[in-house]
Amino acid sequence: MLKRYLLAPGPTPVPPEALLAMAMPIIHHRSPDFLPVLDSAKKGLQWLCQTKNDVLILCSTGTGGMVGAVNNFFSPGDKALVVNAGNFGERWTKICKAYNLSVEEIKIDWGRAVNPEDVDSALKKDPSIKGVFVQASETSTGVYHDIKTLASIVRKYENTILVVDAISALVAHDLRMDEWGIDVLIGGSQKGLMLPPGLAFVGVSDKAWKFADKAKSPKFYFNFKKEREALAKNQTSFTSPVTLIIGLNESLKILRTEGLENAFNRHERLSRATREAIKALGLDMFTKESPSYAVTAINAPAGFDGQEIYKNLRVKYGITAAGGQGQAKGKIFRIAHLGYAGTFDVITAIAAVEMVLKGMGHPLKLGTGVAVAQELLMV
Amino acid sequence: MLKRYLLAPGPTPVPPEALLAMAMPIIHHRSPDFLPVLDSAKKGLQWLCQTKNDVLILCSTGTGGMVGAVNNFFSPGDKALVVNAGNFGERWTKICKAYNLSVEEIKIDWGRAVNPEDVDSALKKDPSIKGVFVQASETSTGVYHDIKTLASIVRKYENTILVVDAISALVAHDLRMDEWGIDVLIGGSQKGLMLPPGLAFVGVSDKAWKFADKAKSPKFYFNFKKEREALAKNQTSFTSPVTLIIGLNESLKILRTEGLENAFNRHERLSRATREAIKALGLDMFTKESPSYAVTAINAPAGFDGQEIYKNLRVKYGITAAGGQGQAKGKIFRIAHLGYAGTFDVITAIAAVEMVLKGMGHPLKLGTGVAVAQELLMV
């Protein structure tokens, strides 16, 4: 009997309250039953994204929100500046190219964050760049890009909008959409919102809505203007994923009780304890600067395969964490502390990593990392 | 947001498969739907209790099974020998007295196990003693009584049966009902069987059924002969708790997949890791000998209140373990590793105990106990 633990950077564990609500019988998305449900979700998402504007709810994974952000605000031939610092930065480039945008990349070594001045220089050099695309938390490398500073730069350029993939950052990091001037903010259900996969969220600034008026990219499913019209009537354009939206209201209720600042602090605290515990074991962070609070990316020790560590955690101890993606595959492993996560998820993760590494022949002393995490997580 | 953990010696966490099955719509207990359900539960319980005889299923807590064991096999005035080594031994005395049995006690210091020779001497001295009453695992003190030896003694006396409260021991300890000659074996749903409270199980030997023919204690609800008749038709006497019996089949399925011996070994392993970790912290076991695999009873360090430790675990860290009962209240705290429990339940418990004690001013070094548990639980 192997108890299972989910410590991956999405999907993340779903709290019992949300599981229970989602087990209720289906209601109809065009019936009066659903109107207050969507109204509540709508208001909750505005609160979470710290915006006065509507946050669209799409029935798709987070990537659907990314695709929609490209084809609703841009036209073929438009210039895009992509911060490519990992697997998901790479995805921005692929989506932009799929819609025939002209892509310029700021390529960053995996494990490092963008220097916002480089974005400023690129925009100064070419103010015809229409969109800056970036991740808040680059899940593949465990890096957080400085969205506040990036927003303060992009808002100086009236013909440019900032498009932020906040899929793994939402709930983990403070992202002040209106105050900072984020133009497009994309979230997903299966991360900090601790729901099953299946919903994307897109916050849109007034500046971005003006871009939407001129955008000529082909679109049908991810049509943000239509979604905005539907949302005004507490509906979604197509069949609403009622179950997930009911679950969303439960997650939002938990988060409202906790408070936004407490939620951010919790993720910061759990991620810091994880990092310090890992360092105490003599392991290196793959993330060289600006660590994400959502996921910690750790270098496999010399002579150890990151995928083997991932596999042993899963097979021997029942813990589904994550290995590496793309160029980092085999070199790293990753532990999330995202969503419905607390002190003993970190303790469990660190204890298991110690046991796995020791089992693979690493000379570490058991309990070394755990003790550091305990110290930092005492209340 | 405080994640909750249940590490009490009952109720214990319920596995998702059982929760899910119990969330299904109710079926009717006298309909054909229910017959295969009860048939499957009946066979599973025989397997679990290692007996060819029927194991009765009562809609009650474990105490209901204890009461039934007194009023179905004995008459007012019958002599009972009670092994009283804790709170639940005490309960045997109370129930026997409530039904006007004549009680002789073997009183044992809390934390110690009965010496089977003392039972032999008492029976030798007075072979008119009709029943020997004992706990397999005395939950209040964390002691396991040597049921195998006790059974080998009692079976020598043809006018005496051995009645074993195995409520917290079932699934945690190997209890060979037929092979050893246990006459009455009582279990409950909310312990090793990892279900909600609400079911008691009673296995009955051929020898005990003969006692039932002569027993004159008043009874109506816990009428074992009627239950046996009903069970032969895959029914229970009164309204069957269908939900719990459906859940029972799920738990039994998990245990059959694990295998009986593996289940016993798992409990032994988790309890040993807990004890060794606690000792490494310099704490004393409350249990002086023959530790139960279901629950570990630990002395609060000098100057610390056991109930405060229990309370801090719960309030600060979301962990519901147990304090002390009766004369042990305030002096001890208890951690269970019963039912749906694995490696990281022990790690969580030990890490939290360390954090609580350190927070209360104890000079222990964080991670000391965890490291010992990790070492013992590595695979």
Short mmCIF file of N, CA, C and O in Angstrom, two decimals, chain A residues 69-131:
data_model
loop_
_atom_site.label_atom_id
_atom_site.label_comp_id
_atom_site.label_asym_id
_atom_site.label_seq_id
_atom_site.Cartn_x
_atom_site.Cartn_y
_atom_site.Cartn_z
N ALA A 69 -4.31 34.99 -26.15
CA ALA A 69 -3.62 36.26 -25.97
C ALA A 69 -2.90 36.67 -27.24
O ALA A 69 -2.74 37.86 -27.53
N VAL A 70 -2.45 35.71 -28.01
CA VAL A 70 -1.78 36.03 -29.27
C VAL A 70 -2.81 36.39 -30.35
O VAL A 70 -2.69 37.41 -31.02
N ASN A 71 -3.86 35.58 -30.50
CA ASN A 71 -4.73 35.84 -31.65
C ASN A 71 -5.84 36.87 -31.38
O ASN A 71 -6.53 37.25 -32.30
N ASN A 72 -5.97 37.34 -30.15
CA ASN A 72 -6.97 38.37 -29.88
C ASN A 72 -6.41 39.78 -29.88
O ASN A 72 -7.16 40.74 -30.00
N PHE A 73 -5.08 39.90 -29.70
CA PHE A 73 -4.52 41.25 -29.57
C PHE A 73 -3.54 41.60 -30.69
O PHE A 73 -3.04 42.72 -30.74
N PHE A 74 -3.27 40.65 -31.57
CA PHE A 74 -2.23 40.87 -32.58
C PHE A 74 -2.68 40.41 -33.95
O PHE A 74 -3.66 39.67 -34.07
N SER A 75 -1.97 40.87 -34.96
CA SER A 75 -2.26 40.52 -36.35
C SER A 75 -1.01 39.90 -36.98
O SER A 75 0.11 40.15 -36.51
N PRO A 76 -1.19 39.13 -38.03
CA PRO A 76 -0.02 38.56 -38.71
C PRO A 76 0.96 39.68 -39.08
O PRO A 76 0.54 40.75 -39.51
N GLY A 77 2.25 39.43 -38.86
CA GLY A 77 3.27 40.42 -39.18
C GLY A 77 3.61 41.34 -38.02
O GLY A 77 4.65 41.99 -38.02
N ASP A 78 2.74 41.40 -36.98
CA ASP A 78 3.04 42.23 -35.80
C ASP A 78 4.34 41.76 -35.15
O ASP A 78 4.64 40.56 -35.13
N LYS A 79 5.04 42.71 -34.59
CA LYS A 79 6.31 42.37 -33.94
C LYS A 79 6.08 41.95 -32.48
O LYS A 79 5.39 42.65 -31.73
N ALA A 80 6.68 40.83 -32.12
CA ALA A 80 6.57 40.31 -30.75
C ALA A 80 7.96 40.20 -30.14
O ALA A 80 8.89 39.73 -30.80
N LEU A 81 8.10 40.64 -28.91
CA LEU A 81 9.36 40.47 -28.18
C LEU A 81 9.12 39.40 -27.11
O LEU A 81 8.32 39.61 -26.20
N VAL A 82 9.78 38.26 -27.26
CA VAL A 82 9.56 37.15 -26.34
C VAL A 82 10.74 37.00 -25.38
O VAL A 82 11.89 36.94 -25.82
N VAL A 83 10.44 36.98 -24.10
CA VAL A 83 11.45 36.64 -23.11
C VAL A 83 11.51 35.11 -23.06
O VAL A 83 10.59 34.47 -22.55
N ASN A 84 12.57 34.57 -23.62
CA ASN A 84 12.68 33.11 -23.70
C ASN A 84 13.74 32.63 -22.72
O ASN A 84 14.92 32.66 -22.99
N ALA A 85 13.27 32.20 -21.55
CA ALA A 85 14.19 31.79 -20.48
C ALA A 85 13.92 30.35 -20.05
O ALA A 85 14.34 29.93 -18.99
N GLY A 86 13.22 29.63 -20.93
CA GLY A 86 12.91 28.24 -20.56
C GLY A 86 11.87 27.66 -21.49
O GLY A 86 11.50 28.24 -22.51
N ASN A 87 11.37 26.53 -21.09
CA ASN A 87 10.43 25.76 -21.92
C ASN A 87 9.16 26.55 -22.25
O ASN A 87 8.62 26.43 -23.34
N PHE A 88 8.69 27.36 -21.28
CA PHE A 88 7.44 28.07 -21.52
C PHE A 88 7.66 29.39 -22.24
O PHE A 88 6.78 29.86 -22.96
N GLY A 89 8.85 29.96 -22.10
CA GLY A 89 9.23 31.09 -22.95
C GLY A 89 9.27 30.62 -24.40
O GLY A 89 8.72 31.27 -25.31
N GLU A 90 9.88 29.48 -24.60
CA GLU A 90 9.93 28.83 -25.90
C GLU A 90 8.51 28.67 -26.49
O GLU A 90 8.29 28.84 -27.69
N ARG A 91 7.56 28.37 -25.62
CA ARG A 91 6.18 28.18 -26.08
C ARG A 91 5.59 29.47 -26.61
O ARG A 91 4.85 29.47 -27.59
N TRP A 92 5.92 30.60 -25.97
CA TRP A 92 5.46 31.90 -26.49
C TRP A 92 5.93 32.07 -27.93
O TRP A 92 5.18 32.49 -28.81
N THR A 93 7.20 31.77 -28.17
CA THR A 93 7.75 31.91 -29.52
C THR A 93 6.99 31.03 -30.50
O THR A 93 6.61 31.46 -31.59
N LYS A 94 6.73 29.78 -30.09
CA LYS A 94 6.03 28.85 -30.99
C LYS A 94 4.63 29.34 -31.31
O LYS A 94 4.17 29.25 -32.45
N ILE A 95 3.91 29.84 -30.30
CA ILE A 95 2.54 30.30 -30.54
C ILE A 95 2.55 31.54 -31.43
O ILE A 95 1.79 31.65 -32.39
N CYS A 96 3.46 32.48 -31.12
CA CYS A 96 3.54 33.70 -31.93
C CYS A 96 3.85 33.35 -33.39
O CYS A 96 3.26 33.91 -34.32
N LYS A 97 4.76 32.41 -33.59
CA LYS A 97 5.12 32.02 -34.96
C LYS A 97 3.96 31.31 -35.65
O LYS A 97 3.73 31.50 -36.84
N ALA A 98 3.22 30.50 -34.87
CA ALA A 98 2.07 29.79 -35.46
C ALA A 98 1.05 30.79 -36.00
O ALA A 98 0.33 30.50 -36.96
N TYR A 99 0.98 31.97 -35.37
CA TYR A 99 0.05 33.01 -35.84
C TYR A 99 0.76 34.09 -36.66
O TYR A 99 0.24 35.18 -36.83
N ASN A 100 1.96 33.72 -37.16
CA ASN A 100 2.69 34.56 -38.12
C ASN A 100 3.08 35.94 -37.58
O ASN A 100 3.13 36.91 -38.32
N LEU A 101 3.30 35.99 -36.26
CA LEU A 101 3.90 37.22 -35.75
C LEU A 101 5.38 37.19 -36.07
O LEU A 101 5.97 36.13 -36.33
N SER A 102 5.99 38.36 -36.06
CA SER A 102 7.43 38.46 -36.32
C SER A 102 8.11 38.47 -34.93
O SER A 102 7.96 39.41 -34.16
N VAL A 103 8.82 37.41 -34.62
CA VAL A 103 9.31 37.21 -33.26
C VAL A 103 10.77 37.62 -33.08
O VAL A 103 11.64 37.19 -33.85
N GLU A 104 11.00 38.45 -32.10
CA GLU A 104 12.37 38.73 -31.64
C GLU A 104 12.47 38.13 -30.23
O GLU A 104 11.55 38.33 -29.43
N GLU A 105 13.55 37.42 -29.97
CA GLU A 105 13.67 36.79 -28.65
C GLU A 105 14.76 37.44 -27.81
O GLU A 105 15.82 37.80 -28.34
N ILE A 106 14.48 37.59 -26.52
CA ILE A 106 15.58 37.83 -25.58
C ILE A 106 15.87 36.46 -24.98
O ILE A 106 15.08 35.95 -24.18
N LYS A 107 16.96 35.87 -25.45
CA LYS A 107 17.27 34.50 -24.99
C LYS A 107 18.07 34.60 -23.69
O LYS A 107 19.04 35.35 -23.60
N ILE A 108 17.63 33.83 -22.72
CA ILE A 108 18.28 33.89 -21.40
C ILE A 108 18.69 32.48 -21.00
O ILE A 108 17.96 31.52 -21.25
N ASP A 109 19.88 32.37 -20.43
CA ASP A 109 20.32 31.05 -19.97
C ASP A 109 19.29 30.48 -19.00
O ASP A 109 18.81 31.20 -18.11
N TRP A 110 18.99 29.22 -19.16
CA TRP A 110 18.04 28.57 -18.26
C TRP A 110 18.53 28.69 -16.81
O TRP A 110 19.70 28.44 -16.53
N GLY A 111 17.66 29.09 -15.96
CA GLY A 111 18.02 29.26 -14.55
C GLY A 111 18.23 30.73 -14.19
O GLY A 111 18.42 31.07 -13.03
N ARG A 112 18.18 31.59 -15.22
CA ARG A 112 18.35 33.03 -14.95
C ARG A 112 17.08 33.79 -15.33
O ARG A 112 16.28 33.32 -16.12
N ALA A 113 16.96 35.00 -14.74
CA ALA A 113 15.79 35.85 -15.00
C ALA A 113 16.16 36.94 -15.99
O ALA A 113 17.34 37.29 -16.14
N VAL A 114 15.15 37.46 -16.66
CA VAL A 114 15.41 38.55 -17.62
C VAL A 114 15.84 39.80 -16.87
O VAL A 114 15.37 40.08 -15.76
N ASN A 115 16.79 40.51 -17.47
CA ASN A 115 17.14 41.83 -16.96
C ASN A 115 16.16 42.81 -17.60
O ASN A 115 16.19 43.01 -18.82
N PRO A 116 15.27 43.43 -16.83
CA PRO A 116 14.24 44.29 -17.43
C PRO A 116 14.82 45.38 -18.33
O PRO A 116 14.17 45.78 -19.30
N GLU A 117 16.05 45.79 -18.05
CA GLU A 117 16.66 46.83 -18.90
C GLU A 117 16.83 46.35 -20.34
O GLU A 117 16.81 47.15 -21.28
N ASP A 118 17.02 45.05 -20.51
CA ASP A 118 17.16 44.52 -21.87
C ASP A 118 15.85 44.67 -22.64
O ASP A 118 15.86 44.87 -23.86
N VAL A 119 14.73 44.54 -21.93
CA VAL A 119 13.43 44.74 -22.58
C VAL A 119 13.29 46.22 -22.95
O VAL A 119 12.86 46.58 -24.06
N ASP A 120 13.67 47.09 -22.01
CA ASP A 120 13.59 48.54 -22.28
C ASP A 120 14.44 48.91 -23.50
O ASP A 120 13.98 49.63 -24.39
N SER A 121 15.66 48.37 -23.57
CA SER A 121 16.54 48.67 -24.71
C SER A 121 15.92 48.21 -26.02
O SER A 121 15.94 48.93 -27.02
N ALA A 122 15.36 46.99 -26.00
CA ALA A 122 14.77 46.45 -27.22
C ALA A 122 13.59 47.31 -27.68
O ALA A 122 13.42 47.57 -28.87
N LEU A 123 12.79 47.77 -26.72
CA LEU A 123 11.63 48.60 -27.08
C LEU A 123 12.07 49.99 -27.54
O LEU A 123 11.48 50.57 -28.44
N LYS A 124 13.13 50.50 -26.89
CA LYS A 124 13.66 51.81 -27.29
C LYS A 124 14.16 51.73 -28.72
O LYS A 124 13.91 52.61 -29.54
N LYS A 125 14.85 50.64 -29.04
CA LYS A 125 15.43 50.43 -30.37
C LYS A 125 14.32 50.27 -31.41
O LYS A 125 14.43 50.74 -32.53
N ASP A 126 13.25 49.59 -31.01
CA ASP A 126 12.17 49.33 -31.98
C ASP A 126 10.81 49.50 -31.31
O ASP A 126 10.18 48.53 -30.88
N PRO A 127 10.32 50.73 -31.23
CA PRO A 127 9.04 50.98 -30.55
C PRO A 127 7.84 50.42 -31.32
O PRO A 127 6.72 50.50 -30.84
N SER A 128 8.09 49.86 -32.50
CA SER A 128 6.97 49.25 -33.24
C SER A 128 6.66 47.84 -32.73
O SER A 128 5.71 47.21 -33.21
N ILE A 129 7.44 47.36 -31.77
CA ILE A 129 7.12 46.06 -31.15
C ILE A 129 5.76 46.18 -30.46
O ILE A 129 5.56 47.07 -29.64
N LYS A 130 4.85 45.28 -30.82
CA LYS A 130 3.47 45.40 -30.33
C LYS A 130 3.26 44.72 -28.97
O LYS A 130 2.45 45.15 -28.17
N GLY A 131 4.00 43.60 -28.78
CA GLY A 131 3.76 42.86 -27.54
C GLY A 131 5.04 42.32 -26.92
O GLY A 131 5.93 41.86 -27.63
#
